Coordinates of C-alpha atoms and ligand atoms in Angstrom, one line a residue:
X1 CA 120.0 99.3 88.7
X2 CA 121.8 97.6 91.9
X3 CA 119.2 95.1 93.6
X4 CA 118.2 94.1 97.2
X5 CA 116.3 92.3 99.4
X6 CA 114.5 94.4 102.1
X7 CA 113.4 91.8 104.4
X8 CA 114.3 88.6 102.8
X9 CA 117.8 90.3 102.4
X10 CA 119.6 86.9 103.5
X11 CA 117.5 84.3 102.1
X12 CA 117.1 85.9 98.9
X13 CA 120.1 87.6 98.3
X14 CA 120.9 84.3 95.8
X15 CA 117.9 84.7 94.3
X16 CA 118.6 88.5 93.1
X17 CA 120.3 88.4 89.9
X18 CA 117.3 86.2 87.9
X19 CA 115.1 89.2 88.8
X20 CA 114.8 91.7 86.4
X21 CA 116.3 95.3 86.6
X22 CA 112.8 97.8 88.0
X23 CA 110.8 94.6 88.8
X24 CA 109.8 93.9 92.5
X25 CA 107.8 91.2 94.4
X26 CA 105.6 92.4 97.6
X27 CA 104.2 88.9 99.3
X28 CA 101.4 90.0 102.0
X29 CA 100.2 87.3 104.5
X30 CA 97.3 87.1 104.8
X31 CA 97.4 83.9 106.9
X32 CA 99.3 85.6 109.2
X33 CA 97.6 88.1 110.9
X34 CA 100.1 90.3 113.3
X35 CA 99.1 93.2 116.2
X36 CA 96.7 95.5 115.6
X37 CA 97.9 99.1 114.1
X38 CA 97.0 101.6 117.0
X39 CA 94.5 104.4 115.5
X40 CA 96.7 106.6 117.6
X41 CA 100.1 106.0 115.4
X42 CA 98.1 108.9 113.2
X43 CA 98.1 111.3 116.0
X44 CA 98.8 115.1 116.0
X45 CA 100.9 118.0 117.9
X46 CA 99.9 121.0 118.6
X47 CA 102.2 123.4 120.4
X48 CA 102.2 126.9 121.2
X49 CA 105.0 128.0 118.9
X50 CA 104.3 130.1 115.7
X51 CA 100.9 129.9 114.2
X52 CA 100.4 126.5 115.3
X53 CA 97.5 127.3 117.4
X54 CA 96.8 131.1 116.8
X55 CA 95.6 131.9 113.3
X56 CA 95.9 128.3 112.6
X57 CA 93.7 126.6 114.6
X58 CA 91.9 129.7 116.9
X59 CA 90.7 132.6 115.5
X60 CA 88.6 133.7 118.0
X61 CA 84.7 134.2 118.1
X62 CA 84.6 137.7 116.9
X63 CA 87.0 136.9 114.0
X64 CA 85.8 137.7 110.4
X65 CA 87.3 134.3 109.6
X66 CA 84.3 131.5 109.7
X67 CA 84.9 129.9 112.7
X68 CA 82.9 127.9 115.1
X69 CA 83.1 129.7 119.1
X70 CA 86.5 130.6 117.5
X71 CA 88.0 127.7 116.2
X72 CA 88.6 128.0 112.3
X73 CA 85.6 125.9 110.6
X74 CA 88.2 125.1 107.1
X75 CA 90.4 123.4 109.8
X76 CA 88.0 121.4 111.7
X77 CA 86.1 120.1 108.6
X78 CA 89.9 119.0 107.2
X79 CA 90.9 117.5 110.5
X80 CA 87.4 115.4 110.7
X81 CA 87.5 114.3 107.5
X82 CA 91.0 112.3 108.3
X83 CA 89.7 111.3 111.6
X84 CA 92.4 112.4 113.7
X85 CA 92.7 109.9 116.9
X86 CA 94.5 112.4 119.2
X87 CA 96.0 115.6 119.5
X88 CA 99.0 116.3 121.8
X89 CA 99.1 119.9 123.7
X90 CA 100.3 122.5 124.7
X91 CA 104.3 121.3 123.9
X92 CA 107.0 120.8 123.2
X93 CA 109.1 122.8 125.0
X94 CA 106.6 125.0 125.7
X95 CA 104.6 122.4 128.0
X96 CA 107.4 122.9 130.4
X97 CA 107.1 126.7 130.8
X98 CA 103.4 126.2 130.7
X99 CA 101.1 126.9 133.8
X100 CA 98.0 125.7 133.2
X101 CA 96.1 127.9 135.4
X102 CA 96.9 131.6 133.6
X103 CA 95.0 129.4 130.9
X104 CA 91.6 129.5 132.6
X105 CA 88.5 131.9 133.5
X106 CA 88.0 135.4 131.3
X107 CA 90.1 135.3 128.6
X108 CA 90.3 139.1 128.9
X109 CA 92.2 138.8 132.2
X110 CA 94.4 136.0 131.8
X111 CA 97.9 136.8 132.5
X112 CA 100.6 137.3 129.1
X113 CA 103.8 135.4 129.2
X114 CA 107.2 135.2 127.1
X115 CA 107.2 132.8 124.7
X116 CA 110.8 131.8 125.3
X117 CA 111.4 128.9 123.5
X118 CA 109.7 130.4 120.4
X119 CA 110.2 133.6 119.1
X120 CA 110.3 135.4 122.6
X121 CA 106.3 136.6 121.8
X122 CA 104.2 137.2 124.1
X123 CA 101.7 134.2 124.8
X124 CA 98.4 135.9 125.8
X125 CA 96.8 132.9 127.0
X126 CA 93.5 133.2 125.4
X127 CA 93.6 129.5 124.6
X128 CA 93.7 127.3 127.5
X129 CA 92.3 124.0 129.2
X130 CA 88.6 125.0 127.9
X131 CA 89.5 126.2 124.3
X132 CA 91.7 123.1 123.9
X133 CA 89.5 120.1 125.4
X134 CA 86.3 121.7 123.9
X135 CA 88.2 121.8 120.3
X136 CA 88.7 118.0 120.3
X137 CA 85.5 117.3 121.2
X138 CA 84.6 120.0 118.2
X139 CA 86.8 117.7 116.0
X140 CA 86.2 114.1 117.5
X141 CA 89.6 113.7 118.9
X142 CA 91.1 112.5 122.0
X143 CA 93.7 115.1 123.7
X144 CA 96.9 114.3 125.1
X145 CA 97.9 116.7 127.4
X146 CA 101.4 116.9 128.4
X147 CA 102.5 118.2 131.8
X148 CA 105.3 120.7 133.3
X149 CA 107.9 118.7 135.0
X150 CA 110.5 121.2 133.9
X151 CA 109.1 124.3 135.8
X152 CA 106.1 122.7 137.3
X153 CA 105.0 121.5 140.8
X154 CA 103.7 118.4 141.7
X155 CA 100.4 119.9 143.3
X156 CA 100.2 122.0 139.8
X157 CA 100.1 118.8 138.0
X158 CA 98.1 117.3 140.4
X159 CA 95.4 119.7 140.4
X160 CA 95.3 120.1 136.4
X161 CA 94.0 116.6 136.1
X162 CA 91.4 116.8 139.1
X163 CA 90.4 120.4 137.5
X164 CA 89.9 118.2 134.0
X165 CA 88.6 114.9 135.5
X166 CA 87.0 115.2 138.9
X167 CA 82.9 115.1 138.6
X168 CA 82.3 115.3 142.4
X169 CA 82.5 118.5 144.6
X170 CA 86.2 119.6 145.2
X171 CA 88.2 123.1 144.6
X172 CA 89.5 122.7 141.5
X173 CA 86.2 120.9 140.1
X174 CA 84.4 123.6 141.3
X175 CA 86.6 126.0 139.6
X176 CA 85.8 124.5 136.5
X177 CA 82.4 124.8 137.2
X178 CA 82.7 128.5 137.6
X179 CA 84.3 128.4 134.5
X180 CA 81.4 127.5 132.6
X181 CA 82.3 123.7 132.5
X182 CA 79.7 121.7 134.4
X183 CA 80.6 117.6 133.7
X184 CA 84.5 117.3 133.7
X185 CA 86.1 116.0 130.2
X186 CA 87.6 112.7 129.5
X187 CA 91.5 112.1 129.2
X188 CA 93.6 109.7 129.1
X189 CA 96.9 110.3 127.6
X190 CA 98.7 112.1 129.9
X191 CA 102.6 113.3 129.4
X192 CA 105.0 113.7 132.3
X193 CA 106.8 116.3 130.9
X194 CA 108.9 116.8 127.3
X195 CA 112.3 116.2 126.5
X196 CA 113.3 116.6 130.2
X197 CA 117.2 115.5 128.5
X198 CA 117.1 119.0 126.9
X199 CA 114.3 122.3 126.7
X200 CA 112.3 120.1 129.6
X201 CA 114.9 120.6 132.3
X202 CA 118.4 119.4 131.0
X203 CA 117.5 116.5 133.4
X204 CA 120.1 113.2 133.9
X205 CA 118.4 110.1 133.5
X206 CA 118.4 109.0 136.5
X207 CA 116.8 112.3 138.0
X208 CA 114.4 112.7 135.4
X209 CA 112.8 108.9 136.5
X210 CA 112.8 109.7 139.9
X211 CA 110.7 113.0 139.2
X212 CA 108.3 110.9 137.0
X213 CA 107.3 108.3 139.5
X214 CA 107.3 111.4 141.9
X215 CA 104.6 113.5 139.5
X216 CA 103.0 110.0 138.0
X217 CA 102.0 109.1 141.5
X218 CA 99.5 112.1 141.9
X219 CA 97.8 112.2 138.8
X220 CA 94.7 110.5 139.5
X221 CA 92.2 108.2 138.1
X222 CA 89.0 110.2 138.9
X223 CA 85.4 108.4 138.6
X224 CA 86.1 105.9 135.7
X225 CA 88.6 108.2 133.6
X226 CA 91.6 106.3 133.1
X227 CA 95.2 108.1 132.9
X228 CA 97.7 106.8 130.1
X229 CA 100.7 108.5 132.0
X230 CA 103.3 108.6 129.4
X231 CA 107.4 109.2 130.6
X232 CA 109.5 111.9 128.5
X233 CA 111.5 109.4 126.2
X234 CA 115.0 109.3 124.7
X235 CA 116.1 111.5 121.6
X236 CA 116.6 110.0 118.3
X237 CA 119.2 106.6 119.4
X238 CA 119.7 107.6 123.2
X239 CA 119.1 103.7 123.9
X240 CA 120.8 104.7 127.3
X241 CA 118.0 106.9 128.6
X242 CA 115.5 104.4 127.6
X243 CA 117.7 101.9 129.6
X244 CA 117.3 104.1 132.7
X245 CA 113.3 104.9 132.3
X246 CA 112.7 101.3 131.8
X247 CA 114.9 99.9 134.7
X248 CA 113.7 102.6 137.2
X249 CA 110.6 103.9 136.3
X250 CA 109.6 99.8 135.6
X251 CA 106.7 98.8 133.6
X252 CA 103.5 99.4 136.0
X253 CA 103.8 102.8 136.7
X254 CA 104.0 104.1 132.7
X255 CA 101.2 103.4 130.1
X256 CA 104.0 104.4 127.4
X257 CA 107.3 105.8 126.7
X258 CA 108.0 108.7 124.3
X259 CA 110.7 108.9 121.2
X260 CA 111.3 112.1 119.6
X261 CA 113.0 111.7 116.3
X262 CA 113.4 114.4 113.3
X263 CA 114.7 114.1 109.8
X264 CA 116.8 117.1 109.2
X265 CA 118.5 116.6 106.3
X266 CA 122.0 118.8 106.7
X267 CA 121.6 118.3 110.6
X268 CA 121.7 120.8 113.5
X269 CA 124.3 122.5 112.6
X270 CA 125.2 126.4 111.7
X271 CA 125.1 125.8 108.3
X272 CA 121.3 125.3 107.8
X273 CA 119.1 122.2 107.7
X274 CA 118.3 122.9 103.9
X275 CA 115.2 124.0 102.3
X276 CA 112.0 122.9 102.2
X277 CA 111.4 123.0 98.8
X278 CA 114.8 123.7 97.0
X279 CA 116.7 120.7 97.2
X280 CA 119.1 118.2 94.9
X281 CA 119.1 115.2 93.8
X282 CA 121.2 113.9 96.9
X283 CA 119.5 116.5 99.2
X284 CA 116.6 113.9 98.8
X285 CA 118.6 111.1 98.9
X286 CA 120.1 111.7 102.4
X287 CA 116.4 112.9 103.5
X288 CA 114.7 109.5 102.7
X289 CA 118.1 107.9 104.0
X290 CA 118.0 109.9 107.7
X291 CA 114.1 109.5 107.7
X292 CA 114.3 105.1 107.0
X293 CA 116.4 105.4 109.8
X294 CA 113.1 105.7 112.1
X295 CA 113.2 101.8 111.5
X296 CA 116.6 101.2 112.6
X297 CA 116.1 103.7 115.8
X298 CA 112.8 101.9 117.0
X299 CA 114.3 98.2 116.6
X300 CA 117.2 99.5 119.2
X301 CA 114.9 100.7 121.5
X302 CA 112.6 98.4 121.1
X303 CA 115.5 95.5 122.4
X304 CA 115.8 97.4 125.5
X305 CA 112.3 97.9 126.3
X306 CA 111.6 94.0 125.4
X307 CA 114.5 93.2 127.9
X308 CA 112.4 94.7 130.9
X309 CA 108.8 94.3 129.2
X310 CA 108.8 91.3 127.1
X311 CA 105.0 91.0 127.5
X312 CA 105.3 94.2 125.3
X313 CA 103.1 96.4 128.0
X314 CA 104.7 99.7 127.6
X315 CA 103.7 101.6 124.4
X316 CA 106.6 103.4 123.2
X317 CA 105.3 106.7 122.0
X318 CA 106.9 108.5 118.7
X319 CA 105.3 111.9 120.1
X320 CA 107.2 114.6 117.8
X321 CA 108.4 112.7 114.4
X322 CA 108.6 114.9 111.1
X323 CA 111.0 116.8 109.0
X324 CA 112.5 119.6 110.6
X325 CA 113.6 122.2 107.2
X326 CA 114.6 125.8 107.4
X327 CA 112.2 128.0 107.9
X328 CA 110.3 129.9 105.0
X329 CA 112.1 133.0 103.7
X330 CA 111.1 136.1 105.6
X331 CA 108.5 134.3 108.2
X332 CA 110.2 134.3 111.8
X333 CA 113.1 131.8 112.3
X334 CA 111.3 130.8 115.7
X335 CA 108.2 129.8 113.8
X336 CA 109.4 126.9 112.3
X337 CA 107.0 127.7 109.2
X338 CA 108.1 125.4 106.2
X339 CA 106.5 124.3 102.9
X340 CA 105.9 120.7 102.4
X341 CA 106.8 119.2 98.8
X342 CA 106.3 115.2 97.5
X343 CA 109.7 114.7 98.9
X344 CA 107.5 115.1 102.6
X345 CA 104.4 112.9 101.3
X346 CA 106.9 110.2 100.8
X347 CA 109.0 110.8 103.9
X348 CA 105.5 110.1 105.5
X349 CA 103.7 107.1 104.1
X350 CA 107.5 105.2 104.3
X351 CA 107.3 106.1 107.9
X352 CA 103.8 104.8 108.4
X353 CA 104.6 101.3 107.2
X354 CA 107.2 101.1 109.4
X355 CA 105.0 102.2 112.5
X356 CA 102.9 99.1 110.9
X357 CA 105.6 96.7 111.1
X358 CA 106.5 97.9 114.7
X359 CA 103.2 98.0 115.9
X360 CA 103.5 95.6 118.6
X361 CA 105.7 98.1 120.3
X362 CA 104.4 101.4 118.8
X363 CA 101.1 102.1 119.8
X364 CA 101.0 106.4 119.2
X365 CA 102.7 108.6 117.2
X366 CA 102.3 112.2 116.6
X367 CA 103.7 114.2 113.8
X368 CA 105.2 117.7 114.4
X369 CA 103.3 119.4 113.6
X370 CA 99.5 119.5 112.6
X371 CA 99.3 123.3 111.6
X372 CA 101.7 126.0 110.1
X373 CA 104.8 124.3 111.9
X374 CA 107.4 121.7 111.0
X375 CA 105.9 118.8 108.6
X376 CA 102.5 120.2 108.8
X377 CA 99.2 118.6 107.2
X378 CA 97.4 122.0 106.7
X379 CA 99.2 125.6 105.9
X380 CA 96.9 128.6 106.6
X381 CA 97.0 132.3 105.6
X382 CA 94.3 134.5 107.1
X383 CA 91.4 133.2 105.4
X384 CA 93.0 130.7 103.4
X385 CA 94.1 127.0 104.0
X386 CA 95.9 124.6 102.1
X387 CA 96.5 120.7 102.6
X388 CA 99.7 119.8 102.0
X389 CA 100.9 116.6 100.6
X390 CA 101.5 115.1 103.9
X391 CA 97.9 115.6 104.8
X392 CA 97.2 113.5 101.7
X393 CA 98.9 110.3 103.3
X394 CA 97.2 110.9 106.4
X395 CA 93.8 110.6 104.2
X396 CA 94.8 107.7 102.2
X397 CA 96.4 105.4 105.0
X398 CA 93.3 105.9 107.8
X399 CA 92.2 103.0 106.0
X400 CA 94.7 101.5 108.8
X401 CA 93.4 102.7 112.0
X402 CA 92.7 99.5 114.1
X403 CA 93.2 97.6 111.5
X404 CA 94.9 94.1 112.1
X405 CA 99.0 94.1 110.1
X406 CA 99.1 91.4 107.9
X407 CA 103.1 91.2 107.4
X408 CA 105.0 91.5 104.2
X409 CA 107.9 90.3 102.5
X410 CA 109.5 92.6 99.6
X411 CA 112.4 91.9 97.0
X412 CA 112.8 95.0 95.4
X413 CA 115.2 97.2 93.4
X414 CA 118.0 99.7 95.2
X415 CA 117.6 103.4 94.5
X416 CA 120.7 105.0 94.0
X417 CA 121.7 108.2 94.4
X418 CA 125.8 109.3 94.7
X419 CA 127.0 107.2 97.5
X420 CA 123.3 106.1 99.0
X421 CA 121.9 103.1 98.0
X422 CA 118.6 102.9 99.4
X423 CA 115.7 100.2 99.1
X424 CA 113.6 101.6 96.5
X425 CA 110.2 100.5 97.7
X426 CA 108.7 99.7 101.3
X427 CA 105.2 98.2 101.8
X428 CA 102.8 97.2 104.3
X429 CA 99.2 96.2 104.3
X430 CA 96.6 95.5 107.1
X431 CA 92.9 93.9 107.3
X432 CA 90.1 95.7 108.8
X433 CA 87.3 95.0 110.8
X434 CA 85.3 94.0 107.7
X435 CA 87.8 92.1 106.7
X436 CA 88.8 94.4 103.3
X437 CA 92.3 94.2 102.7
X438 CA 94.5 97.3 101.8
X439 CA 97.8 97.1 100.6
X440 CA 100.3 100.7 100.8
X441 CA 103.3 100.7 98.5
X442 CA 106.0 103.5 98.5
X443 CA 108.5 104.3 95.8
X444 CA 110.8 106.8 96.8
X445 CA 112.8 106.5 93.8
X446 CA 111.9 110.0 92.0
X447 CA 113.0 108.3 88.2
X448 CA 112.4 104.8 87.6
X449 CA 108.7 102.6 88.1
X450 CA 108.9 99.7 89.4
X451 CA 106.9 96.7 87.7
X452 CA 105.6 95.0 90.9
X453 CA 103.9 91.6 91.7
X454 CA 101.8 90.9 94.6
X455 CA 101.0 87.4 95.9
X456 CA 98.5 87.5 98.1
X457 CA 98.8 84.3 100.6
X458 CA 96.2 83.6 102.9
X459 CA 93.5 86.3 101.4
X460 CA 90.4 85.7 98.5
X461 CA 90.6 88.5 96.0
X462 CA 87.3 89.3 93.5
X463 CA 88.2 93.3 93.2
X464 CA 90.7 95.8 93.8
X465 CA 90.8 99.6 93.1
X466 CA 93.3 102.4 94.7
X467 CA 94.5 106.0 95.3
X468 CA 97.6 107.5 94.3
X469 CA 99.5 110.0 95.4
X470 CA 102.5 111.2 92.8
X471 CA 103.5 115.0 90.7
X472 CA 105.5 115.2 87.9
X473 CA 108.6 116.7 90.3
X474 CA 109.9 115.3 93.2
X475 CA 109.0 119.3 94.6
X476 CA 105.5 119.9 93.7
X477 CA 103.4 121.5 96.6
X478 CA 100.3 123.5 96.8
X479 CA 100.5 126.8 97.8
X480 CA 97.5 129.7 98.5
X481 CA 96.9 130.1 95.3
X482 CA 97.1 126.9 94.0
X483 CA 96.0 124.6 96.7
X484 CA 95.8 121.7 94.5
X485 CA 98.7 121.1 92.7
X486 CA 99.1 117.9 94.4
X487 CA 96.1 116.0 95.5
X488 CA 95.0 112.1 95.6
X489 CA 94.0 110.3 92.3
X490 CA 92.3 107.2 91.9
X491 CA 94.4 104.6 91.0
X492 CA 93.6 102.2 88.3
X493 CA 96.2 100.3 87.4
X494 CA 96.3 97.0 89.2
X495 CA 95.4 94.1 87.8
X496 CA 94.2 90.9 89.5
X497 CA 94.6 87.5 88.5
X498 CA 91.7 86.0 90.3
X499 CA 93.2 82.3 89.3
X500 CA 96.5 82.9 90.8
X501 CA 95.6 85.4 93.5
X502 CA 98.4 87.8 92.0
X503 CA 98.0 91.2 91.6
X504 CA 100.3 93.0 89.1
X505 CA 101.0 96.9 89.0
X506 CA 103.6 99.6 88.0
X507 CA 104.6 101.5 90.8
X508 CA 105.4 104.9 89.0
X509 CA 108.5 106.6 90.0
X510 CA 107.9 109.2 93.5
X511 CA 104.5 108.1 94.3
X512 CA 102.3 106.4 97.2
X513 CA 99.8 104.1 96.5
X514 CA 96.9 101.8 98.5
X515 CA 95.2 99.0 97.2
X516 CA 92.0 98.5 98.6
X517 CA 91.1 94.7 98.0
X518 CA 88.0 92.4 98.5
Ligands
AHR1 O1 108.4 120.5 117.6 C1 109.3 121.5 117.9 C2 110.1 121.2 119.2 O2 110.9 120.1 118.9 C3 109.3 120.8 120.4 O3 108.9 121.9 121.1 C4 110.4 120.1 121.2 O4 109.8 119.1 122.0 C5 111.3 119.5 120.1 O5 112.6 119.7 120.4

């Protein structure tokens, strides 16, 4: 087995051939505490595409599933119990064909739609402002509402956030009122559109930053809600646009910037982006490969942004993130329905640690998305639901939230596969408020364990324990039948040296793993 360095890649690199072949050393510094890890780099997406929303999330009060005023009750008990931060709605693409006001008042007369973007169904708007605001406060979760630039007005905008926001006596508060909404809600992130490059508008650059600070400027701060206004970002390595948004947009009239990037691991072209769950031994390889690049895509962006905003005060906002697969056989190709397999669960806690280390810069994130579309956390068929292997990480890591990144330094084996050679394991650990410790290791190397030590600098350790996430195949998943062919296991094998500080562990081959340590 080749070997590398993955930070110390330089100062180590001499140091490489004494180590032995499957052995790693992880050094956490403790003494060395970094920015705090945003709770909201583990937020969610909602759009209204496929069974996202409908059948997925809302069911409807007269449905025979159990719901609470319509909202599925297997869903919200699974969402609370990860403690989802925020939830981003209605799009997507969709947000910029959405007008918010065919949302509101009886359901039964709300006006239908085309779904263009998805499917070309009809959208009956029976979930609108109401359904969505009251459903995070059902779940404990702050929305992020993202605007119509693309299609919208100004006063349309405008008027959605006093309709949300305002508590006094105006027209649109007072609409809400007749609405059944006395006391208006609380939001603060706010989107100025989505992917105004492309499906939001096929906007320049340059125009799409004049129509921000147009928009931005009359979405209000009502009473003492605050807006987060946050601009429609670059795709994947477009450092260009982000040039433009930070240059003329500047850094007092956005709370953050948004990056969409997906993994798709045979790309966008005819030929199929490959399967969610059928895949070789270098399909994974270029998967992992395409989805590390998230590191390499926020250090470019982030140069930019620190050019204009080296005080670090724009959040840059990974709003839509995820693997993007062909869609199920037989479900509707403008679904976007896909399984989600170990190869996902790994795609996902690699991509968390590297939020961690760019948490300075990254202060939300949102993966596409939360139900029945894209790299979903929860699958549901009628009555039945299913967590899926992502939704697993998202459990394990909220040890995070808040927490303060405590950086790392790893020397560990290559993972080799054809003509990729890929850093086998990635790491990163964080204190909490309490001052507990936990420590996240990935292998993504689906055959060999890797025999790791962990020095400890800076921290006291009397115990440690841990969860694992792992399968015997790279493409385990749970399905309806059997939901739990993947799940999290306790963890048991790490031992600490409570003379040395050191902790010692095999990593097994494919598997996640936090330490929790005191
Ligand atoms: O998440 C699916 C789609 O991907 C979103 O609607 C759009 O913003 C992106 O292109």
């Amino acid at each position: 087995m080749k070997r590398s360095s993955v930070l110390l890649s330089l100062v180590l690199a001499g140091a490489l051939s004494l180590c032995a072949a499957g052995r790693a050393t992880l050094i956490v510094n403790g003494g060395e505490p970094g920015a705090q890890i945003s709770r909201h780099i583990y937020g969610h997406f909602s759009e209204h595409l496929g069974h996202g929303i409908y059948g997925g999330i809302w069911v409807g009060p007269e449905s025979s599933i159990p719901n609470t005023d319509g909202y599925r009750n297997d869903v919200v008990a699974a969402l609370k119990e990860i403690k989802i931060p925020n939830l981003r709605w209605p799009g997507g693409c969709f947000a910029d064909e959405y007008h918010w006001r065919d949302g509101i008042g009886p359901r039964e007369s709300r006006p239908k739609m085309i779904n263009t973007h998805w499917g070309g169904v009809v959208e009956d708007n029976s979930f609108g402002t109401h359904e969505f605001l009251n459903f995070c406060e059902l779940v404990g979760t702050e929305p992020y509402i993202c605007g119509n630039v693309g299609s919208g007005t100004v006063e349309e905008m405008s008027k959605w956030v006093e309709y949300i926001t305002f508590d006094g006596e105006s027209p649109m508060a007072n609409l809400r009122r007749e609405n059944g909404r006395d006391k208006p809600w609380k939001v603060q992130f706010w989107g100025v559109g989505n992917e105004n490059w492309g499906c939001g508008g096929n906007m320049t650059p340059e125009h799409y930053a004049d129509l921000y600070r147009n928009y931005a400027t009359y979405c209000r701060d009502y009473g003492d809600n605050r807006l987060r206004k946050i601009a429609g970002g670059p795709n994947s390595g477009d450092v260009n646009w982000t040039e433009v948004m930070m240059k003329n947009i500047g850094t007092g009239r956005m709370w953050g910037l948004s990056l969409h990037y997906y993994t798709v691991p045979r790309g966008w072209g005819a030929g199929g982006k490959g399967s969610a769950t059928k895949y070789s031994d270098e399909e994974y390889a270029i998967t992992m490969e395409k989805a590390l690049n998230m590191d390499n895509i926020i250090t470019r962006h982030s140069e930019v942004m620190d050019k204009y905003d080296p005080r670090k005060r724009v959040a840059f906002c990974v709003d839509e993130w995820g693997a993007w697969y062909d869609v199920e056989p037989g479900t509707n190709p403008g679904f976007l329905y896909q399984q989600s397999t170990l190869r996902d669960a790994l795609l996902c806690a690699s991509t968390m640690n590297i939020f961690h280390k760019h948490c300075d810069r990254v202060r939300m994130a949102n993966i596409a998305q939360m139900v029945n579309v894209l790299q979903s956390i929860i699958l549901t068929q009628d009555d039945k639901m299913l967590l899926t292997p992502t939704y697993h990480i998202y459990n394990m890591y909220k040890v995070h939230h808040d927490a303060t990144n405590l950086p790392v330094e790893l020397d560990a084996p290559l993972y080799v596969e054809g003509s990729h050679n890929l850093p086998a394991l990635n790491a990163s650990a964080s204190k909490d408020a309490d001052g507990v410790i936990h420590v996240s290791v990935v292998n993504i190397d689906p055959k060999n364990a890797i025999e790791t030590t962990c020095q400890l600098r800076g921290i006291t350790a009397a115990k440690v324990s841990g969860q694992i996430l792992t399968a015997d195949r790279l493409d385990v998943h749970n399905t309806f039948e059997q939901p739990e062919n993947i799940k999290l296991q306790e963890f048991k094998g790490a031992k600490l040296n409570r003379k040395t500080g050191e902790l010692t562990l095999t990593v097994p081959a494919k598997s996640v793993i936090t330490l929790t340590i005191q």
